[in-house]
PDB file of C-alpha atoms in Angstrom:
ATOM      1  CA  MET A   1       5.132 -30.025 -18.410  1.00 38.00           C
ATOM      2  CA  ARG A   2       6.595 -26.579 -17.820  1.00 42.00           C
ATOM      3  CA  TYR A   3       4.334 -23.794 -18.974  1.00 37.00           C
ATOM      4  CA  THR A   4       5.200 -20.115 -18.572  1.00 38.00           C
ATOM      5  CA  ARG A   5       2.475 -17.755 -19.581  1.00 36.00           C
ATOM      6  CA  PRO A   6       3.838 -14.662 -21.335  1.00 36.00           C
ATOM      7  CA  SER A   7       2.700 -11.131 -20.696  1.00 36.00           C
ATOM      8  CA  GLY A   8       1.274  -8.627 -23.150  1.00 37.00           C
ATOM      9  CA  LYS A   9       0.964  -9.391 -26.833  1.00 34.00           C
ATOM     10  CA  ASN A  10       3.226 -12.393 -26.638  1.00 33.00           C
ATOM     11  CA  GLY A  11       0.347 -14.413 -25.229  1.00 30.00           C
ATOM     12  CA  ALA A  12      -0.557 -15.182 -28.798  1.00 27.00           C
ATOM     13  CA  ILE A  13      -4.132 -16.149 -29.595  1.00 23.00           C
ATOM     14  CA  LEU A  14      -3.897 -18.336 -32.614  1.00 24.00           C
ATOM     15  CA  GLY A  15      -6.408 -19.689 -35.033  1.00 26.00           C
ATOM     16  CA  ARG A  16      -8.282 -22.952 -34.878  1.00 27.00           C
ATOM     17  CA  SER A  17      -6.851 -24.172 -38.178  1.00 28.00           C
ATOM     18  CA  SER A  18      -3.593 -25.553 -36.917  1.00 28.00           C
ATOM     19  CA  VAL A  19      -0.961 -26.070 -39.560  1.00 25.00           C
ATOM     20  CA  TRP A  20       1.437 -28.823 -38.561  1.00 27.00           C
ATOM     21  CA  GLY A  21       4.236 -27.510 -40.720  1.00 31.00           C
ATOM     22  CA  SER A  22       6.607 -30.367 -39.978  1.00 35.00           C
ATOM     23  CA  VAL A  23       7.065 -33.542 -38.033  1.00 32.00           C
ATOM     24  CA  ALA A  24       8.298 -31.308 -35.272  1.00 30.00           C
ATOM     25  CA  GLY A  25       5.555 -28.842 -35.969  1.00 32.00           C
ATOM     26  CA  ASP A  26       5.383 -25.078 -35.853  1.00 28.00           C
ATOM     27  CA  ILE A  27       3.254 -22.305 -34.496  1.00 22.00           C
ATOM     28  CA  ARG A  28       1.553 -19.549 -36.438  1.00 27.00           C
ATOM     29  CA  ALA A  29      -1.532 -17.388 -36.481  1.00 27.00           C
ATOM     30  CA  ALA A  30      -4.559 -18.466 -38.484  1.00 25.00           C
ATOM     31  CA  THR A  31      -8.281 -17.832 -38.342  1.00 24.00           C
ATOM     32  CA  SER A  32     -11.443 -19.775 -39.033  1.00 30.00           C
ATOM     33  CA  GLY A  33     -14.320 -17.369 -39.454  1.00 32.00           C
ATOM     34  CA  ASN A  34     -14.667 -15.274 -36.307  1.00 30.00           C
ATOM     35  CA  ARG A  35     -13.621 -18.044 -33.987  1.00 28.00           C
ATOM     36  CA  THR A  36     -10.121 -18.087 -32.547  1.00 24.00           C
ATOM     37  CA  THR A  37      -8.548 -20.309 -29.973  1.00 26.00           C
ATOM     38  CA  LYS A  38      -5.120 -20.705 -28.491  1.00 28.00           C
ATOM     39  CA  LEU A  39      -2.995 -23.139 -30.407  1.00 27.00           C
ATOM     40  CA  ILE A  40      -0.303 -25.216 -28.824  1.00 29.00           C
ATOM     41  CA  SER A  41       1.429 -27.156 -31.539  1.00 31.00           C
ATOM     42  CA  LEU A  42       4.649 -29.031 -31.272  1.00 33.00           C
ATOM     43  CA  ALA A  43       5.830 -25.624 -31.048  1.00 27.00           C
ATOM     44  CA  LEU A  44       9.052 -24.716 -32.607  1.00 25.00           C
ATOM     45  CA  VAL A  45       9.693 -21.076 -33.307  1.00 25.00           C
ATOM     46  CA  VAL A  46      11.046 -20.729 -36.841  1.00 27.00           C
ATOM     47  CA  PRO A  47      11.588 -17.576 -38.905  1.00 29.00           C
ATOM     48  CA  ALA A  48       8.550 -16.201 -40.701  1.00 32.00           C
ATOM     49  CA  MET A  49       8.346 -17.711 -44.166  1.00 35.00           C
ATOM     50  CA  SER A  50       5.964 -18.147 -47.053  1.00 40.00           C
ATOM     51  CA  ARG A  51       3.712 -21.178 -47.409  1.00 39.00           C
ATOM     52  CA  GLU A  52       5.993 -22.562 -50.121  1.00 41.00           C
ATOM     53  CA  ALA A  53       9.050 -21.991 -47.958  1.00 44.00           C
ATOM     54  CA  ARG A  54       7.310 -23.839 -45.121  1.00 40.00           C
ATOM     55  CA  ARG A  55       6.569 -26.638 -47.537  1.00 38.00           C
ATOM     56  CA  ARG A  56      10.244 -26.873 -48.424  1.00 41.00           C
ATOM     57  CA  GLU A  57      11.110 -26.857 -44.718  1.00 44.00           C
ATOM     58  CA  LEU A  58       8.575 -29.628 -44.201  1.00 40.00           C
ATOM     59  CA  ILE A  59      10.276 -31.663 -46.901  1.00 37.00           C
ATOM     60  CA  ARG A  60      13.633 -31.195 -45.252  1.00 43.00           C
ATOM     61  CA  ALA A  61      12.348 -32.009 -41.786  1.00 48.00           C
ATOM     62  CA  ALA A  62      10.007 -34.896 -42.498  1.00 44.00           C
ATOM     63  CA  GLY A  63      10.984 -36.306 -45.851  1.00 46.00           C
ATOM     64  CA  GLY A  64      14.433 -34.763 -45.857  1.00 46.00           C
ATOM     65  CA  ALA A  65      15.327 -36.317 -42.548  1.00 47.00           C
ATOM     66  CA  LEU A  66      14.797 -39.656 -44.241  1.00 46.00           C
ATOM     67  CA  ALA A  67      15.965 -38.598 -47.673  1.00 46.00           C
ATOM     68  CA  LEU A  68      18.536 -40.152 -49.883  1.00 43.00           C
ATOM     69  CA  GLY A  69      21.954 -38.633 -49.677  1.00 40.00           C
ATOM     70  CA  SER A  70      24.354 -38.551 -52.588  1.00 38.00           C
ATOM     71  CA  ALA A  71      25.391 -42.092 -53.382  1.00 41.00           C
ATOM     72  CA  THR A  72      27.909 -43.876 -55.529  1.00 40.00           C
ATOM     73  CA  ALA A  73      26.320 -46.741 -57.407  1.00 42.00           C
ATOM     74  CA  THR A  74      28.161 -49.952 -58.188  1.00 42.00           C
ATOM     75  CA  SER A  75      28.891 -51.155 -61.688  1.00 41.00           C
ATOM     76  CA  GLY A  76      25.944 -53.520 -61.448  1.00 44.00           C
ATOM     77  CA  CYS A  77      23.675 -50.479 -61.513  1.00 50.00           C
ATOM     78  CA  LEU A  78      25.154 -49.104 -64.736  1.00 50.00           C
ATOM     79  CA  GLY A  79      22.234 -50.163 -66.898  1.00 53.00           C
ATOM     80  CA  ALA A  80      19.769 -48.432 -64.620  1.00 56.00           C
ATOM     81  CA  ILE A  81      21.830 -45.357 -63.919  1.00 57.00           C
ATOM     82  CA  THR A  82      22.767 -44.302 -67.444  1.00 59.00           C
ATOM     83  CA  GLY A  83      20.408 -42.165 -69.467  1.00 63.00           C
ATOM     84  CA  SER A  84      19.345 -38.558 -69.832  1.00 66.00           C
ATOM     85  CA  LYS A  85      16.015 -38.597 -68.006  1.00 73.00           C
ATOM     86  CA  PRO A  86      15.721 -38.812 -64.202  1.00 77.00           C
ATOM     87  CA  LEU A  87      14.969 -42.141 -62.617  1.00 84.00           C
ATOM     88  CA  THR A  88      11.718 -41.765 -60.706  1.00 90.00           C
ATOM     89  CA  PHE A  89      10.497 -43.580 -57.607  1.00 92.00           C
ATOM     90  CA  SER A  90       7.115 -42.847 -56.038  1.00 95.00           C
ATOM     91  CA  ALA A  91       5.763 -44.075 -52.721  1.00 96.00           C
ATOM     92  CA  ASN A  92       2.193 -45.160 -52.195  1.00 97.00           C
ATOM     93  CA  VAL A  93       0.205 -43.437 -49.466  1.00 98.00           C
ATOM     94  CA  ALA A  94       0.225 -44.732 -45.885  1.00 98.00           C
ATOM     95  CA  SER A  95      -2.796 -43.438 -44.002  1.00 98.00           C
ATOM     96  CA  VAL A  96      -5.149 -44.015 -41.077  1.00 98.00           C
ATOM     97  CA  PRO A  97      -8.737 -45.253 -41.632  1.00 98.00           C
ATOM     98  CA  GLN A  98     -11.627 -42.946 -40.833  1.00 98.00           C
ATOM     99  CA  SER A  99     -12.969 -45.355 -38.211  1.00 98.00           C
ATOM    100  CA  THR A 100      -9.726 -45.011 -36.229  1.00 98.00           C
ATOM    101  CA  LEU A 101      -9.807 -41.232 -36.532  1.00 98.00           C
ATOM    102  CA  GLU A 102     -13.299 -41.249 -35.061  1.00 97.00           C
ATOM    103  CA  SER A 103     -12.327 -43.491 -32.151  1.00 97.00           C
ATOM    104  CA  THR A 104      -9.197 -41.498 -31.267  1.00 96.00           C
ATOM    105  CA  GLY A 105     -10.484 -38.000 -31.938  1.00 95.00           C
ATOM    106  CA  PHE A 106      -7.875 -37.220 -34.590  1.00 97.00           C
ATOM    107  CA  SER A 107      -8.760 -35.368 -37.781  1.00 96.00           C
ATOM    108  CA  LYS A 108      -7.037 -35.551 -41.136  1.00 95.00           C
ATOM    109  CA  TYR A 109      -5.220 -32.336 -41.955  1.00 92.00           C
ATOM    110  CA  LYS A 110      -3.914 -33.268 -45.391  1.00 93.00           C
ATOM    111  CA  ILE A 111      -1.919 -35.770 -47.411  1.00 95.00           C
ATOM    112  CA  ASP A 112       0.878 -34.279 -49.485  1.00 92.00           C
ATOM    113  CA  PRO A 113       3.355 -35.649 -52.022  1.00 95.00           C
ATOM    114  CA  LEU A 114       6.878 -34.483 -51.182  1.00 91.00           C
ATOM    115  CA  VAL A 115       9.280 -34.521 -54.109  1.00 92.00           C
ATOM    116  CA  LEU A 116      13.041 -34.788 -53.577  1.00 88.00           C
ATOM    117  CA  THR A 117      15.843 -35.067 -56.109  1.00 87.00           C
ATOM    118  CA  ARG A 118      19.231 -36.662 -55.555  1.00 80.00           C
ATOM    119  CA  GLU A 119      22.091 -37.759 -57.778  1.00 79.00           C
ATOM    120  CA  PHE A 120      23.867 -41.078 -58.239  1.00 70.00           C
ATOM    121  CA  THR A 121      27.306 -41.270 -59.814  1.00 68.00           C
ATOM    122  CA  VAL A 122      28.800 -44.299 -61.528  1.00 57.00           C
ATOM    123  CA  ALA A 123      31.715 -44.653 -63.942  1.00 60.00           C
ATOM    124  CA  GLY A 124      32.014 -40.891 -64.115  1.00 71.00           C
ATOM    125  CA  GLN A 125      28.368 -40.475 -65.107  1.00 71.00           C
ATOM    126  CA  THR A 126      25.811 -38.724 -62.948  1.00 77.00           C
ATOM    127  CA  ARG A 127      22.133 -39.580 -63.013  1.00 76.00           C
ATOM    128  CA  GLU A 128      19.380 -37.652 -61.289  1.00 83.00           C
ATOM    129  CA  VAL A 129      16.892 -39.595 -59.204  1.00 84.00           C
ATOM    130  CA  GLU A 130      13.501 -38.120 -58.350  1.00 89.00           C
ATOM    131  CA  VAL A 131      11.806 -39.511 -55.260  1.00 91.00           C
ATOM    132  CA  THR A 132       8.198 -38.784 -54.318  1.00 94.00           C
ATOM    133  CA  ASN A 133       7.361 -39.370 -50.663  1.00 95.00           C
ATOM    134  CA  GLN A 134       3.815 -39.278 -49.298  1.00 96.00           C
ATOM    135  CA  LEU A 135       3.140 -37.490 -46.012  1.00 93.00           C
ATOM    136  CA  ALA A 136      -0.202 -37.976 -44.245  1.00 96.00           C
ATOM    137  CA  GLN A 137      -0.804 -35.476 -41.422  1.00 94.00           C
ATOM    138  CA  TYR A 138      -3.375 -35.600 -38.630  1.00 96.00           C
ATOM    139  CA  ASP A 139      -4.053 -33.458 -35.583  1.00 93.00           C
ATOM    140  CA  LYS A 140      -6.298 -33.389 -32.545  1.00 90.00           C
ATOM    141  CA  ALA A 141      -7.817 -30.812 -30.217  1.00 83.00           C
ATOM    142  CA  ALA A 142      -7.746 -31.090 -26.419  1.00 70.00           C
ATOM    143  CA  GLU A 143      -8.287 -29.099 -23.238  1.00 70.00           C
ATOM    144  CA  VAL A 144      -5.075 -27.606 -21.850  1.00 61.00           C
ATOM    145  CA  LEU A 145      -5.144 -25.208 -18.900  1.00 64.00           C
ATOM    146  CA  GLY A 146      -8.823 -24.588 -19.485  1.00 70.00           C
ATOM    147  CA  GLN A 147      -8.457 -23.726 -23.156  1.00 67.00           C
ATOM    148  CA  ARG A 148      -9.270 -25.657 -26.304  1.00 67.00           C
ATOM    149  CA  VAL A 149      -6.047 -26.261 -28.239  1.00 65.00           C
ATOM    150  CA  ARG A 150      -4.807 -28.229 -31.227  1.00 68.00           C
ATOM    151  CA  ALA A 151      -2.584 -30.289 -29.016  1.00 72.00           C
ATOM    152  CA  SER A 152      -1.609 -33.578 -30.656  1.00 87.00           C
ATOM    153  CA  MET A 153      -0.262 -34.543 -34.042  1.00 90.00           C
ATOM    154  CA  PHE A 154       0.378 -37.733 -35.959  1.00 95.00           C
ATOM    155  CA  VAL A 155       2.275 -38.268 -39.194  1.00 94.00           C
ATOM    156  CA  ALA A 156       2.664 -41.285 -41.466  1.00 96.00           C
ATOM    157  CA  LEU A 157       5.488 -40.906 -43.975  1.00 94.00           C
ATOM    158  CA  SER A 158       5.806 -43.336 -46.869  1.00 96.00           C
ATOM    159  CA  THR A 159       9.108 -43.178 -48.749  1.00 94.00           C
ATOM    160  CA  PRO A 160      10.371 -45.399 -51.592  1.00 93.00           C
ATOM    161  CA  ALA A 161      13.061 -47.923 -50.735  1.00 91.00           C
ATOM    162  CA  VAL A 162      14.723 -47.021 -54.069  1.00 85.00           C
ATOM    163  CA  GLU A 163      15.975 -50.375 -55.228  1.00 81.00           C
ATOM    164  CA  ILE A 164      18.388 -50.484 -58.152  1.00 74.00           C
ATOM    165  CA  ALA A 165      19.897 -53.776 -59.271  1.00 70.00           C
ATOM    166  CA  GLY A 166      18.778 -55.398 -56.027  1.00 75.00           C
ATOM    167  CA  GLN A 167      20.332 -52.748 -53.799  1.00 76.00           C
ATOM    168  CA  THR A 168      18.357 -50.422 -51.522  1.00 79.00           C
ATOM    169  CA  PHE A 169      19.638 -46.857 -51.528  1.00 78.00           C
ATOM    170  CA  ASN A 170      17.191 -45.184 -49.138  1.00 85.00           C
ATOM    171  CA  PRO A 171      18.946 -45.249 -45.730  1.00 87.00           C
ATOM    172  CA  VAL A 172      15.755 -44.877 -43.708  1.00 91.00           C
ATOM    173  CA  GLY A 173      15.505 -48.625 -43.241  1.00 91.00           C
ATOM    174  CA  GLU A 174      18.780 -48.616 -41.294  1.00 92.00           C
ATOM    175  CA  LEU A 175      18.137 -45.604 -39.044  1.00 94.00           C
ATOM    176  CA  SER A 176      17.345 -46.000 -35.345  1.00 96.00           C
ATOM    177  CA  THR A 177      14.461 -44.128 -33.777  1.00 96.00           C
ATOM    178  CA  ARG A 178      16.918 -41.791 -32.076  1.00 95.00           C
ATOM    179  CA  ASP A 179      18.617 -41.084 -35.403  1.00 93.00           C
ATOM    180  CA  LEU A 180      15.240 -40.289 -36.932  1.00 91.00           C
ATOM    181  CA  ALA A 181      14.223 -38.043 -34.043  1.00 90.00           C
ATOM    182  CA  ARG A 182      17.516 -36.163 -34.019  1.00 88.00           C
ATOM    183  CA  ARG A 183      17.528 -35.653 -37.778  1.00 82.00           C
ATOM    184  CA  MET A 184      14.033 -34.238 -37.687  1.00 72.00           C
ATOM    185  CA  LEU A 185      14.262 -32.072 -34.596  1.00 75.00           C
ATOM    186  CA  THR A 186      17.740 -30.604 -34.964  1.00 66.00           C
ATOM    187  CA  ARG A 187      16.639 -28.825 -38.122  1.00 59.00           C
ATOM    188  CA  TYR A 188      14.756 -26.268 -36.047  1.00 59.00           C
ATOM    189  CA  ASP A 189      15.526 -23.570 -33.535  1.00 68.00           C
ATOM    190  CA  GLY A 190      13.409 -23.471 -30.404  1.00 73.00           C
ATOM    191  CA  ILE A 191      13.623 -27.107 -29.407  1.00 76.00           C
ATOM    192  CA  SER A 192      16.268 -28.603 -27.188  1.00 86.00           C
ATOM    193  CA  GLY A 193      17.022 -31.275 -24.659  1.00 90.00           C
ATOM    194  CA  LEU A 194      15.913 -34.287 -26.679  1.00 92.00           C
ATOM    195  CA  GLN A 195      15.902 -37.161 -24.198  1.00 96.00           C
ATOM    196  CA  SER A 196      15.188 -40.809 -24.755  1.00 97.00           C
ATOM    197  CA  THR A 197      12.734 -42.153 -22.188  1.00 98.00           C
ATOM    198  CA  GLY A 198      12.572 -45.709 -23.458  1.00 97.00           C
ATOM    199  CA  GLU A 199      11.162 -47.773 -26.255  1.00 98.00           C
ATOM    200  CA  GLU A 200       8.299 -50.133 -26.904  1.00 98.00           C
ATOM    201  CA  THR A 201       7.065 -52.468 -29.591  1.00 98.00           C
ATOM    202  CA  VAL A 202       3.997 -51.662 -31.665  1.00 99.00           C
ATOM    203  CA  SER A 203       2.584 -53.705 -34.531  1.00 98.00           C
ATOM    204  CA  ILE A 204       2.736 -51.506 -37.626  1.00 98.00           C
ATOM    205  CA  LEU A 205       1.608 -52.894 -40.975  1.00 98.00           C
ATOM    206  CA  GLY A 206       1.684 -56.395 -39.518  1.00 96.00           C
ATOM    207  CA  THR A 207       5.266 -56.126 -38.265  1.00 96.00           C
ATOM    208  CA  ASP A 208       6.394 -55.771 -34.653  1.00 98.00           C
ATOM    209  CA  THR A 209       8.186 -52.432 -34.860  1.00 98.00           C
ATOM    210  CA  THR A 210      10.391 -50.621 -32.361  1.00 98.00           C
ATOM    211  CA  VAL A 211       9.007 -47.239 -31.316  1.00 99.00           C
ATOM    212  CA  GLY A 212      11.302 -44.812 -29.532  1.00 98.00           C
ATOM    213  CA  LEU A 213       9.871 -42.570 -26.800  1.00 98.00           C
ATOM    214  CA  PHE A 214      11.364 -39.115 -26.310  1.00 97.00           C
ATOM    215  CA  THR A 215      10.776 -35.818 -24.563  1.00 96.00           C
ATOM    216  CA  ALA A 216      12.032 -32.398 -25.591  1.00 93.00           C
ATOM    217  CA  ASP A 217      11.666 -28.798 -24.463  1.00 90.00           C
ATOM    218  CA  ALA A 218       9.877 -26.717 -27.073  1.00 79.00           C
ATOM    219  CA  THR A 219       9.433 -22.961 -27.333  1.00 76.00           C
ATOM    220  CA  ILE A 220       5.950 -22.169 -28.584  1.00 65.00           C
ATOM    221  CA  ALA A 221       6.088 -18.366 -28.302  1.00 64.00           C
ATOM    222  CA  GLU A 222       8.318 -15.762 -26.721  1.00 73.00           C
ATOM    223  CA  GLY A 223       8.508 -16.634 -23.045  1.00 76.00           C
ATOM    224  CA  VAL A 224       6.484 -19.830 -23.438  1.00 75.00           C
ATOM    225  CA  THR A 225       8.047 -23.273 -23.176  1.00 83.00           C
ATOM    226  CA  THR A 226       6.513 -26.690 -22.805  1.00 85.00           C
ATOM    227  CA  GLU A 227       7.729 -30.261 -22.650  1.00 92.00           C
ATOM    228  CA  VAL A 228       6.535 -32.467 -25.470  1.00 91.00           C
ATOM    229  CA  THR A 229       6.462 -36.249 -25.738  1.00 95.00           C
ATOM    230  CA  ILE A 230       7.373 -37.756 -29.094  1.00 94.00           C
ATOM    231  CA  HIS A 231       6.831 -41.302 -30.399  1.00 97.00           C
ATOM    232  CA  VAL A 232       8.988 -42.238 -33.420  1.00 97.00           C
ATOM    233  CA  SER A 233       8.790 -45.628 -35.101  1.00 98.00           C
ATOM    234  CA  GLU A 234      11.523 -47.377 -36.988  1.00 97.00           C
ATOM    235  CA  ALA A 235      10.801 -47.860 -40.665  1.00 97.00           C
ATOM    236  CA  ALA A 236       8.387 -50.679 -41.453  1.00 97.00           C
ATOM    237  CA  ARG A 237       8.709 -52.227 -44.913  1.00 96.00           C
ATOM    238  CA  ALA A 238       5.536 -52.080 -46.995  1.00 96.00           C
ATOM    239  CA  GLY A 239       5.975 -53.433 -50.506  1.00 94.00           C
ATOM    240  CA  ALA A 240       8.434 -51.184 -52.329  1.00 93.00           C
ATOM    241  CA  ASP A 241       8.246 -48.508 -49.617  1.00 96.00           C
ATOM    242  CA  PHE A 242       9.313 -47.772 -46.069  1.00 96.00           C
ATOM    243  CA  VAL A 243       6.754 -46.298 -43.660  1.00 97.00           C
ATOM    244  CA  VAL A 244       7.712 -44.208 -40.629  1.00 96.00           C
ATOM    245  CA  THR A 245       5.149 -42.940 -38.118  1.00 96.00           C
ATOM    246  CA  VAL A 246       5.499 -40.107 -35.619  1.00 94.00           C
ATOM    247  CA  GLY A 247       3.137 -38.919 -32.892  1.00 93.00           C
ATOM    248  CA  ALA A 248       3.615 -36.015 -30.501  1.00 90.00           C
ATOM    249  CA  TYR A 249       1.753 -34.080 -27.826  1.00 89.00           C
ATOM    250  CA  PRO A 250       2.412 -31.899 -24.753  1.00 89.00           C
ATOM    251  CA  SER A 251       3.633 -34.154 -21.941  1.00 92.00           C
ATOM    252  CA  LEU A 252       0.866 -32.810 -19.712  1.00 88.00           C
ATOM    253  CA  LEU A 253      -1.544 -34.796 -21.898  1.00 88.00           C
ATOM    254  CA  SER A 254      -0.028 -38.184 -21.121  1.00 87.00           C
ATOM    255  CA  GLY A 255      -3.248 -39.962 -22.033  1.00 89.00           C
ATOM    256  CA  GLN A 256      -2.664 -39.063 -25.674  1.00 93.00           C
ATOM    257  CA  GLY A 257      -0.009 -41.771 -25.859  1.00 96.00           C
ATOM    258  CA  ASP A 258      -2.612 -44.533 -26.100  1.00 97.00           C
ATOM    259  CA  ASP A 259      -4.278 -42.785 -29.031  1.00 97.00           C
ATOM    260  CA  VAL A 260      -0.927 -42.398 -30.797  1.00 98.00           C
ATOM    261  CA  ARG A 261      -0.322 -46.153 -30.420  1.00 98.00           C
ATOM    262  CA  THR A 262      -3.805 -46.870 -31.775  1.00 98.00           C
ATOM    263  CA  MET A 263      -3.062 -44.666 -34.784  1.00 99.00           C
ATOM    264  CA  MET A 264       0.221 -46.485 -35.412  1.00 99.00           C
ATOM    265  CA  ARG A 265      -1.443 -49.908 -35.294  1.00 99.00           C
ATOM    266  CA  ALA A 266      -4.163 -48.767 -37.686  1.00 99.00           C
ATOM    267  CA  VAL A 267      -1.902 -47.416 -40.442  1.00 99.00           C
ATOM    268  CA  THR A 268      -2.615 -48.954 -43.833  1.00 98.00           C
ATOM    269  CA  HIS A 269      -0.495 -48.798 -46.974  1.00 98.00           C
ATOM    270  CA  ASN A 270      -1.957 -48.509 -50.442  1.00 91.00           C
ATOM    271  CA  GLU A 271      -0.065 -51.005 -52.548  1.00 81.00           C
ATOM    272  CA  GLY A 272      -1.225 -49.245 -55.718  1.00 64.00           C
TER     273      GLY A 272
END
């Protein structure tokens, strides 16, 4: 890990309530009562934006990285694609049990529905498709350089497979871990040098799943950079959904990797 401590006001003291604004994460000031601590998130400097704008950015980075692109449906989909109202597909939540959170030290931040709209075109007709993903976010505090920080994050994203006439239109099931990592991380300034360091197999939702291991250089404040380690799983099929999990932490905290693997193994999917 490379850590350069800035001088003056750039040595930002940030609030305890870390907001993991994306799979890649962000950094911003927040407070919790009178208590403040230094926050090291997955640290990507992005332009100042409103909470709603951050939410949209989150959708693009987490859900959007796995989102449906425009697609041309085949004639076999005509019955499903015609009509005036949007087709809707909603994922069920994938989450981590409380017992696992207690054993790993993670805390639930929040679980959000992320709504995306895309269009399908067939026989000259265009039909809007509304997709609701579910994003469960967790984070964890740790000691870094003698300070208490919100250092690790974990995300479980559930996204509908979107099956029409027996065809699956959500491409997430075909993406490699590197594709997923690049799609998520290249949407932000302040992070560079994504490097694959290997892969491993983790059982996720009862399926042996490939997990890619990566490092990247992240800027967490002006003059402050750190290396982060990122675990990205391939999509695991869960009923009508795909589930992708991501864990990340400063590389200095190498022991966090075992907790990320434990979180991945413990993910459950609500079949509805």
